[in-house]
Amino acid sequence: MKFTGMPVMNRPLAAGAALLLAVTAPAQKEDLQYRVFRNAEGAEISAAVVEKTDKDVLFLLENGKRARVAIDKLSEEDKEFVRNWSEAEAKFLLKCRGLTVRELLELRGYESFPFTLERNSILVEGMLNGKKGSFLIDTGAGTSVLHVKYATGAGCKVGRMGEETIYGIAGDAPAAWAEVAELKMGEAVLRQRRILATDLTNGLPGGVRAGQDAIFGADFLHQLDAVISYKERRIFLRPDLSDETELDDIDHDPDGRSEKLTFRLFKLKDGKTLRGRVKSKTSTGVTLTLVDGSDRSFSVARFSDEDQTYIFQWSKEAAIFMQHCRSLSVEKMLTLRSYQSFQYERRGNHIFVDGTLNKNPVTYMIDTGAESSVLHVWAANKHNCRVGPMDREVFGIGGKAPAAVTEIDELTMGDAVLTNRKVLSVDLARFMDDDKLGYVGIFGADFMRELDAVITYRESRVFLRQQ
């Protein structure tokens, strides 16, 4: 093969099959990613991939010419690069890397909610039978739970307390089934559900009030393809996967393949919602392309405050993403943003990720409801942590339990390394043999917040990025 164009190095070009060249207009180089390619004989040239097939690749050379090259004529390294190249990823790296996780997900049809962090706990406003409440987002809760006073105050019929039992870090507590007509978060509506209710103050020190009215657990997070982003303090849900949605322009689509889901959800101040894409804007107005293909113009002042901010900040990057990159998975988008990701194992509704503890391979349970990470005391001793006396206490559903300050030399998950940390150790295996627990501890909200964690239920992945 022969490279014809502008060699990067002054070496003779190897002889071989000629390339088909076509003279083109000068390219916009800022739209392309150039790199040095080599053929099997070692000749080099700077070019950018424009398109590819299974057998060949179309290069744009720096002199503006195009060259179509058989992939099998390239070096082994360049063959791999070309096979892995995608136009969507190339456009994303060049034009869309500045988009936030929020923008990327909202452009993919997710509805997002800001959350507050109270001692690392994620709290979001929700509604139970029309009554507002504070919901704790808890990946470690296999099922959602209502505070019994909140449930009865919202008109739920609650059964006999003690007919069920729920378990927490400090023990167990009586519970009962509550008949729920409607639970709502944003546009996601869950109807006619039986949800466990208990006294969420059970086990707390005297006089301490429950910090939340309900625990929004992994059962609902999984159904709604939740994404949790600590850096942006937002949770993202797909309303089309709920029992019912108040959006009349979106179909129930469990696989997420609908073209409609590539339209962003906008909210007007009068309470109406619609899906659309920004087509153009002025200082006071915006034109949206709606799901049905029609264009409608609005005064920006008609939108919610959050959507006004989005419209004012809407950029070329967002337009390029919608045109070229919307097929990218959340995993691919975040990986291109320098996150590392881990496929998590789902056991029931709990999620587990492998890591190390003092260089020993272990498994952690990911739990956004745990304000601080916690080790199982037996595992802490086994893996050479320095465990102090059991002179501390932890509180939770079911009461209080003794705990010990524990020093960890090193904890890792992928490339993320946490060193010289102190956590509490407790007995997490009260109802089973120590070695049957299946994990060494809870990877809690403190470490996830530090590592800018993103959790995606649809793709069963946890993403971390160490600053």
Short mmCIF file of C-alpha atoms in Angstrom, two decimals:
data_model
loop_
_atom_site.label_atom_id
_atom_site.label_comp_id
_atom_site.label_asym_id
_atom_site.label_seq_id
_atom_site.Cartn_x
_atom_site.Cartn_y
_atom_site.Cartn_z
CA MET A 1 0.00 0.00 0.00
CA LYS A 2 1.11 3.55 -0.64
CA PHE A 3 0.02 6.58 1.37
CA THR A 4 -0.34 9.60 -0.90
CA GLY A 5 -0.58 12.97 0.81
CA MET A 6 1.51 14.71 3.44
CA PRO A 7 3.87 12.32 5.24
CA VAL A 8 4.43 13.18 8.86
CA MET A 9 8.03 11.97 8.76
CA ASN A 10 10.61 12.31 5.99
CA ARG A 11 10.89 8.65 5.12
CA PRO A 12 10.22 6.97 1.78
CA LEU A 13 6.67 5.77 1.28
CA ALA A 14 6.50 2.03 0.78
CA ALA A 15 5.44 0.76 -2.61
CA GLY A 16 2.20 -1.15 -2.97
CA ALA A 17 -1.32 -0.93 -4.24
CA ALA A 18 -2.33 2.58 -5.23
CA LEU A 19 -5.09 4.42 -3.37
CA LEU A 20 -8.17 5.86 -5.00
CA LEU A 21 -7.93 9.62 -4.42
CA ALA A 22 -10.57 12.27 -4.89
CA VAL A 23 -9.89 15.99 -4.66
CA THR A 24 -12.40 17.68 -2.36
CA ALA A 25 -13.06 21.11 -0.97
CA PRO A 26 -10.96 21.99 2.10
CA ALA A 27 -12.35 20.33 5.21
CA GLN A 28 -13.25 22.06 8.44
CA LYS A 29 -10.41 20.57 10.46
CA GLU A 30 -11.95 21.50 13.76
CA ASP A 31 -14.71 18.99 12.98
CA LEU A 32 -12.26 16.09 12.64
CA GLN A 33 -9.88 14.13 14.83
CA TYR A 34 -6.49 13.71 13.13
CA ARG A 35 -3.98 11.06 14.08
CA VAL A 36 -0.90 9.39 12.59
CA PHE A 37 -1.72 6.20 10.66
CA ARG A 38 0.83 3.63 9.53
CA ASN A 39 0.69 1.00 6.84
CA ALA A 40 2.17 -2.48 7.22
CA GLU A 41 5.53 -1.26 5.83
CA GLY A 42 5.74 1.57 8.40
CA ALA A 43 4.96 4.59 6.20
CA GLU A 44 3.14 7.31 8.15
CA ILE A 45 0.60 9.98 7.38
CA SER A 46 -1.70 12.33 9.31
CA ALA A 47 -5.35 11.80 8.48
CA ALA A 48 -8.83 11.72 9.97
CA VAL A 49 -11.41 8.97 9.56
CA VAL A 50 -14.49 10.21 7.70
CA GLU A 51 -16.39 6.96 7.28
CA LYS A 52 -15.77 3.23 7.13
CA THR A 53 -17.18 -0.07 5.90
CA ASP A 54 -16.34 -3.60 6.95
CA LYS A 55 -13.52 -3.66 4.40
CA ASP A 56 -12.19 -0.15 3.93
CA VAL A 57 -11.93 3.28 5.50
CA LEU A 58 -12.21 6.75 4.01
CA PHE A 59 -9.47 9.12 5.20
CA LEU A 60 -9.39 12.89 4.92
CA LEU A 61 -5.78 13.99 4.47
CA GLU A 62 -4.43 17.28 5.72
CA ASN A 63 -4.14 18.61 2.18
CA GLY A 64 -7.91 18.30 1.73
CA LYS A 65 -7.84 15.13 -0.37
CA ARG A 66 -9.66 11.95 0.46
CA ALA A 67 -8.25 8.45 0.28
CA ARG A 68 -10.13 5.16 0.57
CA VAL A 69 -7.88 2.45 2.03
CA ALA A 70 -8.41 -1.26 2.58
CA ILE A 71 -8.38 -1.89 6.34
CA ASP A 72 -6.17 -4.97 5.97
CA LYS A 73 -3.39 -2.74 4.55
CA LEU A 74 -3.07 -0.84 7.85
CA SER A 75 -0.85 -1.67 10.81
CA GLU A 76 -2.41 -3.91 13.46
CA GLU A 77 -2.80 -0.97 15.86
CA ASP A 78 -4.57 1.13 13.22
CA LYS A 79 -6.80 -1.75 12.20
CA GLU A 80 -8.03 -1.91 15.77
CA PHE A 81 -8.55 1.87 15.88
CA VAL A 82 -10.56 1.89 12.67
CA ARG A 83 -12.69 -1.08 13.69
CA ASN A 84 -13.54 0.65 16.98
CA TRP A 85 -14.09 4.08 15.40
CA SER A 86 -17.61 5.45 15.28
CA GLU A 87 -18.76 8.74 13.83
CA ALA A 88 -20.95 9.39 16.85
CA GLU A 89 -18.03 8.97 19.26
CA ALA A 90 -15.72 11.11 17.12
CA LYS A 91 -18.31 13.93 17.00
CA PHE A 92 -18.88 13.60 20.73
CA LEU A 93 -15.19 13.91 21.57
CA LEU A 94 -14.72 16.90 19.33
CA LYS A 95 -17.95 18.81 19.86
CA CYS A 96 -19.92 17.53 22.84
CA ARG A 97 -17.49 16.82 25.69
CA GLY A 98 -18.48 20.08 27.33
CA LEU A 99 -22.04 18.89 27.89
CA THR A 100 -22.88 18.01 31.47
CA VAL A 101 -24.26 14.63 32.52
CA ARG A 102 -27.58 16.39 33.06
CA GLU A 103 -27.64 17.78 29.53
CA LEU A 104 -26.66 14.43 28.03
CA LEU A 105 -29.44 12.57 29.84
CA GLU A 106 -32.14 15.18 29.34
CA LEU A 107 -31.33 15.20 25.64
CA ARG A 108 -32.04 11.45 25.77
CA GLY A 109 -35.53 11.87 27.18
CA TYR A 110 -34.91 11.54 30.93
CA GLU A 111 -36.68 13.79 33.41
CA SER A 112 -34.37 15.11 36.09
CA PHE A 113 -34.83 16.29 39.65
CA PRO A 114 -32.45 18.21 41.87
CA PHE A 115 -31.74 16.49 45.15
CA THR A 116 -30.48 17.79 48.44
CA LEU A 117 -27.78 16.08 50.44
CA GLU A 118 -28.34 15.90 54.16
CA ARG A 119 -25.35 14.22 55.80
CA ASN A 120 -24.79 12.49 52.43
CA SER A 121 -28.38 11.22 52.19
CA ILE A 122 -30.17 11.93 48.89
CA LEU A 123 -33.58 13.58 49.40
CA VAL A 124 -36.07 14.37 46.61
CA GLU A 125 -39.58 15.79 46.78
CA GLY A 126 -42.33 13.34 45.86
CA MET A 127 -46.08 12.98 46.36
CA LEU A 128 -48.19 10.27 47.98
CA ASN A 129 -51.90 10.50 47.09
CA GLY A 130 -51.33 14.19 46.37
CA LYS A 131 -49.51 14.88 49.67
CA LYS A 132 -45.98 16.25 49.35
CA GLY A 133 -43.18 14.45 51.09
CA SER A 134 -39.42 14.08 51.33
CA PHE A 135 -38.23 10.83 49.71
CA LEU A 136 -34.89 9.23 50.53
CA ILE A 137 -33.29 7.71 47.40
CA ASP A 138 -31.88 4.42 48.67
CA THR A 139 -30.28 1.84 46.37
CA GLY A 140 -29.65 -0.31 49.41
CA ALA A 141 -33.37 -0.69 50.18
CA GLY A 142 -34.65 -3.67 48.26
CA THR A 143 -38.21 -2.35 48.52
CA SER A 144 -39.67 1.09 49.07
CA VAL A 145 -40.96 1.97 52.55
CA LEU A 146 -43.36 4.64 53.84
CA HIS A 147 -43.24 6.37 57.21
CA VAL A 148 -46.50 5.18 58.76
CA LYS A 149 -47.61 8.64 59.92
CA TYR A 150 -47.05 10.02 56.43
CA ALA A 151 -48.98 7.11 54.89
CA THR A 152 -52.00 7.52 57.15
CA GLY A 153 -51.89 11.30 56.74
CA ALA A 154 -52.05 10.82 52.98
CA GLY A 155 -55.16 8.66 53.27
CA CYS A 156 -53.55 5.25 52.78
CA LYS A 157 -55.21 2.23 54.34
CA VAL A 158 -52.53 0.64 56.55
CA GLY A 159 -52.80 -2.94 57.80
CA ARG A 160 -51.94 -4.33 61.20
CA MET A 161 -48.47 -3.31 62.34
CA GLY A 162 -46.34 -6.40 62.84
CA GLU A 163 -47.84 -8.45 60.02
CA GLU A 164 -44.50 -7.90 58.26
CA THR A 165 -40.94 -7.28 59.47
CA ILE A 166 -38.29 -5.10 57.88
CA TYR A 167 -34.57 -5.28 58.59
CA GLY A 168 -31.96 -2.58 58.89
CA ILE A 169 -28.34 -2.18 59.91
CA ALA A 170 -29.25 -2.18 63.60
CA GLY A 171 -31.96 -4.82 63.75
CA ASP A 172 -35.57 -5.28 62.68
CA ALA A 173 -38.86 -3.43 63.09
CA PRO A 174 -42.56 -4.24 62.68
CA ALA A 175 -44.20 -3.16 59.44
CA ALA A 176 -47.54 -3.35 57.64
CA TRP A 177 -48.77 -3.12 54.07
CA ALA A 178 -50.18 0.24 52.97
CA GLU A 179 -52.63 0.51 50.09
CA VAL A 180 -51.38 3.35 47.87
CA ALA A 181 -53.59 4.89 45.21
CA GLU A 182 -50.87 7.04 43.68
CA LEU A 183 -47.19 7.69 44.26
CA LYS A 184 -45.70 10.35 42.03
CA MET A 185 -42.29 11.81 41.31
CA GLY A 186 -42.32 14.41 38.58
CA GLU A 187 -44.21 12.94 35.62
CA ALA A 188 -43.65 9.34 36.74
CA VAL A 189 -46.82 7.92 38.32
CA LEU A 190 -47.09 4.60 40.18
CA ARG A 191 -50.69 3.55 40.85
CA GLN A 192 -52.50 1.00 43.00
CA ARG A 193 -49.44 -0.30 44.84
CA ARG A 194 -48.98 -2.11 48.14
CA ILE A 195 -45.97 -0.55 49.88
CA LEU A 196 -44.58 -1.44 53.29
CA ALA A 197 -45.05 1.13 56.05
CA THR A 198 -43.19 1.37 59.33
CA ASP A 199 -42.19 3.91 61.94
CA LEU A 200 -39.01 5.39 60.45
CA THR A 201 -38.16 6.95 63.82
CA ASN A 202 -37.90 3.46 65.30
CA GLY A 203 -34.37 3.04 66.59
CA LEU A 204 -33.44 6.72 66.49
CA PRO A 205 -32.35 8.47 69.69
CA GLY A 206 -35.23 9.91 71.68
CA GLY A 207 -36.74 13.07 70.24
CA VAL A 208 -35.06 12.72 66.84
CA ARG A 209 -37.50 13.07 63.95
CA ALA A 210 -37.38 10.96 60.81
CA GLY A 211 -35.34 12.71 58.13
CA GLN A 212 -37.68 11.52 55.39
CA ASP A 213 -41.32 10.63 54.79
CA ALA A 214 -40.57 7.68 52.53
CA ILE A 215 -37.73 5.55 51.24
CA PHE A 216 -37.76 5.36 47.44
CA GLY A 217 -36.06 2.02 47.03
CA ALA A 218 -34.43 -0.13 44.40
CA ASP A 219 -37.72 -1.66 43.23
CA PHE A 220 -38.94 1.65 41.80
CA LEU A 221 -35.47 2.87 40.83
CA HIS A 222 -35.05 -0.22 38.68
CA GLN A 223 -38.49 0.09 37.06
CA LEU A 224 -37.88 3.73 36.10
CA ASP A 225 -34.32 3.20 34.75
CA ALA A 226 -32.98 5.64 37.33
CA VAL A 227 -29.66 7.42 36.94
CA ILE A 228 -28.09 9.10 39.99
CA SER A 229 -25.36 11.72 39.53
CA TYR A 230 -23.58 12.91 42.67
CA LYS A 231 -21.57 15.65 40.98
CA GLU A 232 -24.67 17.38 39.66
CA ARG A 233 -26.87 16.40 42.60
CA ARG A 234 -29.62 15.13 40.34
CA ILE A 235 -31.60 11.96 39.85
CA PHE A 236 -32.98 11.08 36.42
CA LEU A 237 -36.06 8.94 35.72
CA ARG A 238 -37.96 7.81 32.62
CA PRO A 239 -41.65 8.63 33.08
CA ASP A 240 -42.68 6.39 30.16
CA LEU A 241 -41.72 3.35 32.25
CA SER A 242 -44.07 4.19 35.12
CA ASP A 243 -47.51 2.65 35.58
CA GLU A 244 -48.96 5.76 34.00
CA THR A 245 -47.57 9.00 32.66
CA GLU A 246 -49.34 12.29 32.28
CA LEU A 247 -47.46 12.90 29.05
CA ASP A 248 -49.81 12.34 26.13
CA ASP A 249 -47.09 12.41 23.48
CA ILE A 250 -44.99 9.46 24.63
CA ASP A 251 -45.59 5.73 24.38
CA HIS A 252 -44.63 3.12 26.98
CA ASP A 253 -41.28 1.91 25.69
CA PRO A 254 -39.44 -0.55 27.97
CA ASP A 255 -36.49 -0.92 25.60
CA GLY A 256 -35.86 2.82 25.27
CA ARG A 257 -35.67 2.66 21.49
CA SER A 258 -38.47 5.08 20.69
CA GLU A 259 -37.47 8.09 18.62
CA LYS A 260 -39.74 10.07 20.92
CA LEU A 261 -37.35 9.54 23.82
CA THR A 262 -34.74 11.65 22.07
CA PHE A 263 -36.95 14.70 22.69
CA ARG A 264 -36.43 16.64 25.89
CA LEU A 265 -39.22 17.08 28.43
CA PHE A 266 -40.18 20.75 28.88
CA LYS A 267 -42.54 22.13 31.53
CA LEU A 268 -44.61 25.28 31.21
CA LYS A 269 -45.56 27.44 34.16
CA ASP A 270 -49.24 26.54 33.70
CA GLY A 271 -48.38 22.91 34.51
CA LYS A 272 -48.49 21.56 30.96
CA THR A 273 -45.66 19.39 29.66
CA LEU A 274 -44.37 18.70 26.18
CA ARG A 275 -41.45 17.02 24.45
CA GLY A 276 -39.36 18.86 21.92
CA ARG A 277 -35.98 19.92 20.66
CA VAL A 278 -34.70 23.48 20.51
CA LYS A 279 -34.61 24.50 16.86
CA SER A 280 -33.70 28.15 17.31
CA LYS A 281 -33.89 30.86 19.90
CA THR A 282 -33.72 34.61 20.41
CA SER A 283 -33.19 36.59 23.60
CA THR A 284 -36.90 36.28 24.48
CA GLY A 285 -38.31 33.44 22.39
CA VAL A 286 -37.64 29.85 21.39
CA THR A 287 -38.83 27.58 18.59
CA LEU A 288 -39.22 23.89 19.46
CA THR A 289 -39.60 20.95 17.11
CA LEU A 290 -42.19 18.73 18.80
CA VAL A 291 -42.57 14.95 18.74
CA ASP A 292 -45.13 15.12 15.93
CA GLY A 293 -42.64 17.01 13.72
CA SER A 294 -44.33 20.39 13.99
CA ASP A 295 -42.51 23.58 15.01
CA ARG A 296 -43.99 25.85 17.68
CA SER A 297 -42.68 29.13 18.99
CA PHE A 298 -42.98 30.18 22.63
CA SER A 299 -42.01 33.06 24.82
CA VAL A 300 -39.19 31.87 27.06
CA ALA A 301 -41.03 33.39 30.01
CA ARG A 302 -43.77 30.72 29.67
CA PHE A 303 -41.40 27.96 30.78
CA SER A 304 -40.43 26.83 34.27
CA ASP A 305 -37.39 28.51 35.76
CA GLU A 306 -35.23 25.42 35.11
CA ASP A 307 -36.31 25.21 31.48
CA GLN A 308 -35.70 28.91 30.98
CA THR A 309 -32.13 28.34 32.17
CA TYR A 310 -31.79 25.37 29.81
CA ILE A 311 -33.03 27.41 26.84
CA PHE A 312 -30.71 30.31 27.59
CA GLN A 313 -27.77 27.89 27.89
CA TRP A 314 -28.73 25.78 24.87
CA SER A 315 -25.73 25.53 22.60
CA LYS A 316 -24.36 24.24 19.33
CA GLU A 317 -22.96 21.32 21.31
CA ALA A 318 -26.49 20.21 22.17
CA ALA A 319 -27.60 20.52 18.55
CA ILE A 320 -24.62 18.47 17.33
CA PHE A 321 -25.32 15.84 19.96
CA MET A 322 -28.93 15.51 18.85
CA GLN A 323 -27.90 15.26 15.20
CA HIS A 324 -24.94 12.89 15.48
CA CYS A 325 -24.53 11.37 18.95
CA ARG A 326 -27.90 10.49 20.43
CA SER A 327 -27.38 6.78 19.68
CA LEU A 328 -24.55 6.60 22.22
CA SER A 329 -25.28 4.66 25.40
CA VAL A 330 -24.92 6.29 28.80
CA GLU A 331 -21.93 4.03 29.37
CA LYS A 332 -20.20 5.22 26.20
CA MET A 333 -20.94 8.90 26.89
CA LEU A 334 -19.54 8.77 30.41
CA THR A 335 -16.54 6.66 29.40
CA LEU A 336 -15.72 9.30 26.78
CA ARG A 337 -15.95 11.85 29.61
CA SER A 338 -13.14 10.01 31.49
CA TYR A 339 -15.32 8.06 33.89
CA GLN A 340 -14.44 4.44 34.54
CA SER A 341 -17.33 2.04 34.86
CA PHE A 342 -18.14 -1.27 36.50
CA GLN A 343 -20.81 -3.77 35.62
CA TYR A 344 -22.61 -4.41 38.85
CA GLU A 345 -24.16 -7.67 39.99
CA ARG A 346 -27.81 -7.50 40.92
CA ARG A 347 -29.00 -9.77 43.72
CA GLY A 348 -32.68 -9.24 44.15
CA ASN A 349 -32.88 -5.44 44.09
CA HIS A 350 -29.45 -4.88 45.68
CA ILE A 351 -26.37 -3.98 43.63
CA PHE A 352 -22.82 -5.20 44.22
CA VAL A 353 -19.46 -4.22 42.72
CA ASP A 354 -16.06 -5.88 43.06
CA GLY A 355 -13.07 -4.03 44.48
CA THR A 356 -10.25 -4.56 46.96
CA LEU A 357 -9.75 -4.06 50.68
CA ASN A 358 -6.10 -3.79 51.73
CA LYS A 359 -5.20 -5.43 48.39
CA ASN A 360 -7.56 -8.38 48.93
CA PRO A 361 -10.27 -8.91 46.27
CA VAL A 362 -13.69 -8.30 47.82
CA THR A 363 -17.26 -7.31 46.95
CA TYR A 364 -19.10 -4.20 48.21
CA MET A 365 -22.81 -3.41 48.29
CA ILE A 366 -23.59 0.00 46.78
CA ASP A 367 -25.94 1.89 49.08
CA THR A 368 -26.90 5.54 48.52
CA GLY A 369 -29.01 5.40 51.66
CA ALA A 370 -25.97 4.82 53.86
CA GLU A 371 -24.58 8.20 54.84
CA SER A 372 -21.19 6.62 55.56
CA SER A 373 -19.46 3.49 54.37
CA VAL A 374 -19.49 0.58 56.81
CA LEU A 375 -17.56 -2.70 57.02
CA HIS A 376 -18.70 -6.03 58.37
CA VAL A 377 -16.52 -6.38 61.47
CA TRP A 378 -15.61 -10.01 60.73
CA ALA A 379 -14.45 -9.08 57.21
CA ALA A 380 -12.54 -6.05 58.51
CA ASN A 381 -10.51 -8.30 60.82
CA LYS A 382 -10.03 -10.92 58.11
CA HIS A 383 -8.62 -8.36 55.65
CA ASN A 384 -6.12 -6.79 58.05
CA CYS A 385 -7.95 -3.62 58.98
CA ARG A 386 -7.22 -2.14 62.39
CA VAL A 387 -10.48 -2.59 64.31
CA GLY A 388 -10.89 -0.67 67.56
CA PRO A 389 -13.12 -1.50 70.51
CA MET A 390 -16.89 -1.79 69.96
CA ASP A 391 -17.54 1.42 71.87
CA ARG A 392 -19.48 3.35 69.20
CA GLU A 393 -23.10 3.06 68.09
CA VAL A 394 -24.98 3.16 64.82
CA PHE A 395 -28.69 3.88 64.59
CA GLY A 396 -31.21 2.65 62.08
CA ILE A 397 -34.46 0.80 61.63
CA GLY A 398 -34.71 -1.61 64.52
CA GLY A 399 -32.69 0.29 67.07
CA LYS A 400 -29.00 0.75 67.69
CA ALA A 401 -26.00 -1.56 67.31
CA PRO A 402 -22.42 -1.46 68.63
CA ALA A 403 -19.72 -0.37 66.21
CA ALA A 404 -15.97 0.08 66.13
CA VAL A 405 -13.78 2.71 64.51
CA THR A 406 -11.79 0.89 61.85
CA GLU A 407 -8.70 2.03 59.97
CA ILE A 408 -8.26 1.01 56.32
CA ASP A 409 -4.89 1.31 54.60
CA GLU A 410 -6.29 1.05 51.08
CA LEU A 411 -9.65 0.54 49.43
CA THR A 412 -9.99 0.39 45.65
CA MET A 413 -12.65 0.10 43.00
CA GLY A 414 -11.14 -0.05 39.55
CA ASP A 415 -8.58 2.74 39.26
CA ALA A 416 -10.10 4.70 42.15
CA VAL A 417 -7.91 4.40 45.23
CA LEU A 418 -8.88 5.57 48.71
CA THR A 419 -6.11 5.40 51.32
CA ASN A 420 -5.82 5.87 55.06
CA ARG A 421 -9.55 5.99 55.79
CA LYS A 422 -11.55 5.50 58.95
CA VAL A 423 -14.99 3.90 58.86
CA LEU A 424 -17.20 2.12 61.34
CA SER A 425 -17.43 -1.67 61.49
CA VAL A 426 -20.60 -3.39 62.63
CA ASP A 427 -22.03 -6.90 62.58
CA LEU A 428 -23.81 -7.02 59.21
CA ALA A 429 -24.42 -10.80 59.44
CA ARG A 430 -26.56 -11.04 62.54
CA PHE A 431 -28.87 -13.62 60.99
CA MET A 432 -26.32 -15.81 59.21
CA ASP A 433 -22.78 -17.15 59.36
CA ASP A 434 -20.14 -14.46 58.88
CA ASP A 435 -18.67 -16.02 55.74
CA LYS A 436 -22.11 -16.35 54.12
CA LEU A 437 -22.85 -12.62 53.90
CA GLY A 438 -21.44 -12.36 50.37
CA TYR A 439 -19.90 -8.88 50.72
CA VAL A 440 -17.45 -7.16 53.07
CA GLY A 441 -19.32 -3.96 53.64
CA ILE A 442 -21.38 -1.07 52.34
CA PHE A 443 -19.85 1.36 49.84
CA GLY A 444 -21.80 4.37 51.02
CA ALA A 445 -22.69 7.87 49.99
CA ASP A 446 -19.54 9.41 51.50
CA PHE A 447 -17.22 7.59 49.08
CA MET A 448 -19.63 7.89 46.13
CA ARG A 449 -19.87 11.62 46.63
CA GLU A 450 -16.09 11.92 46.79
CA LEU A 451 -15.71 9.94 43.54
CA ASP A 452 -18.45 11.79 41.57
CA ALA A 453 -20.34 8.51 41.25
CA VAL A 454 -23.03 7.94 38.63
CA ILE A 455 -25.32 4.90 38.96
CA THR A 456 -27.38 3.71 35.99
CA TYR A 457 -30.04 1.05 36.43
CA ARG A 458 -30.75 0.52 32.74
CA GLU A 459 -27.17 -0.48 31.94
CA SER A 460 -26.43 -1.98 35.38
CA ARG A 461 -23.29 0.07 35.83
CA VAL A 462 -21.58 2.25 38.41
CA PHE A 463 -19.29 5.03 37.14
CA LEU A 464 -16.56 6.69 39.20
CA ARG A 465 -14.16 9.53 38.49
CA GLN A 466 -11.42 10.38 40.95
CA GLN A 467 -10.40 14.02 40.89
#
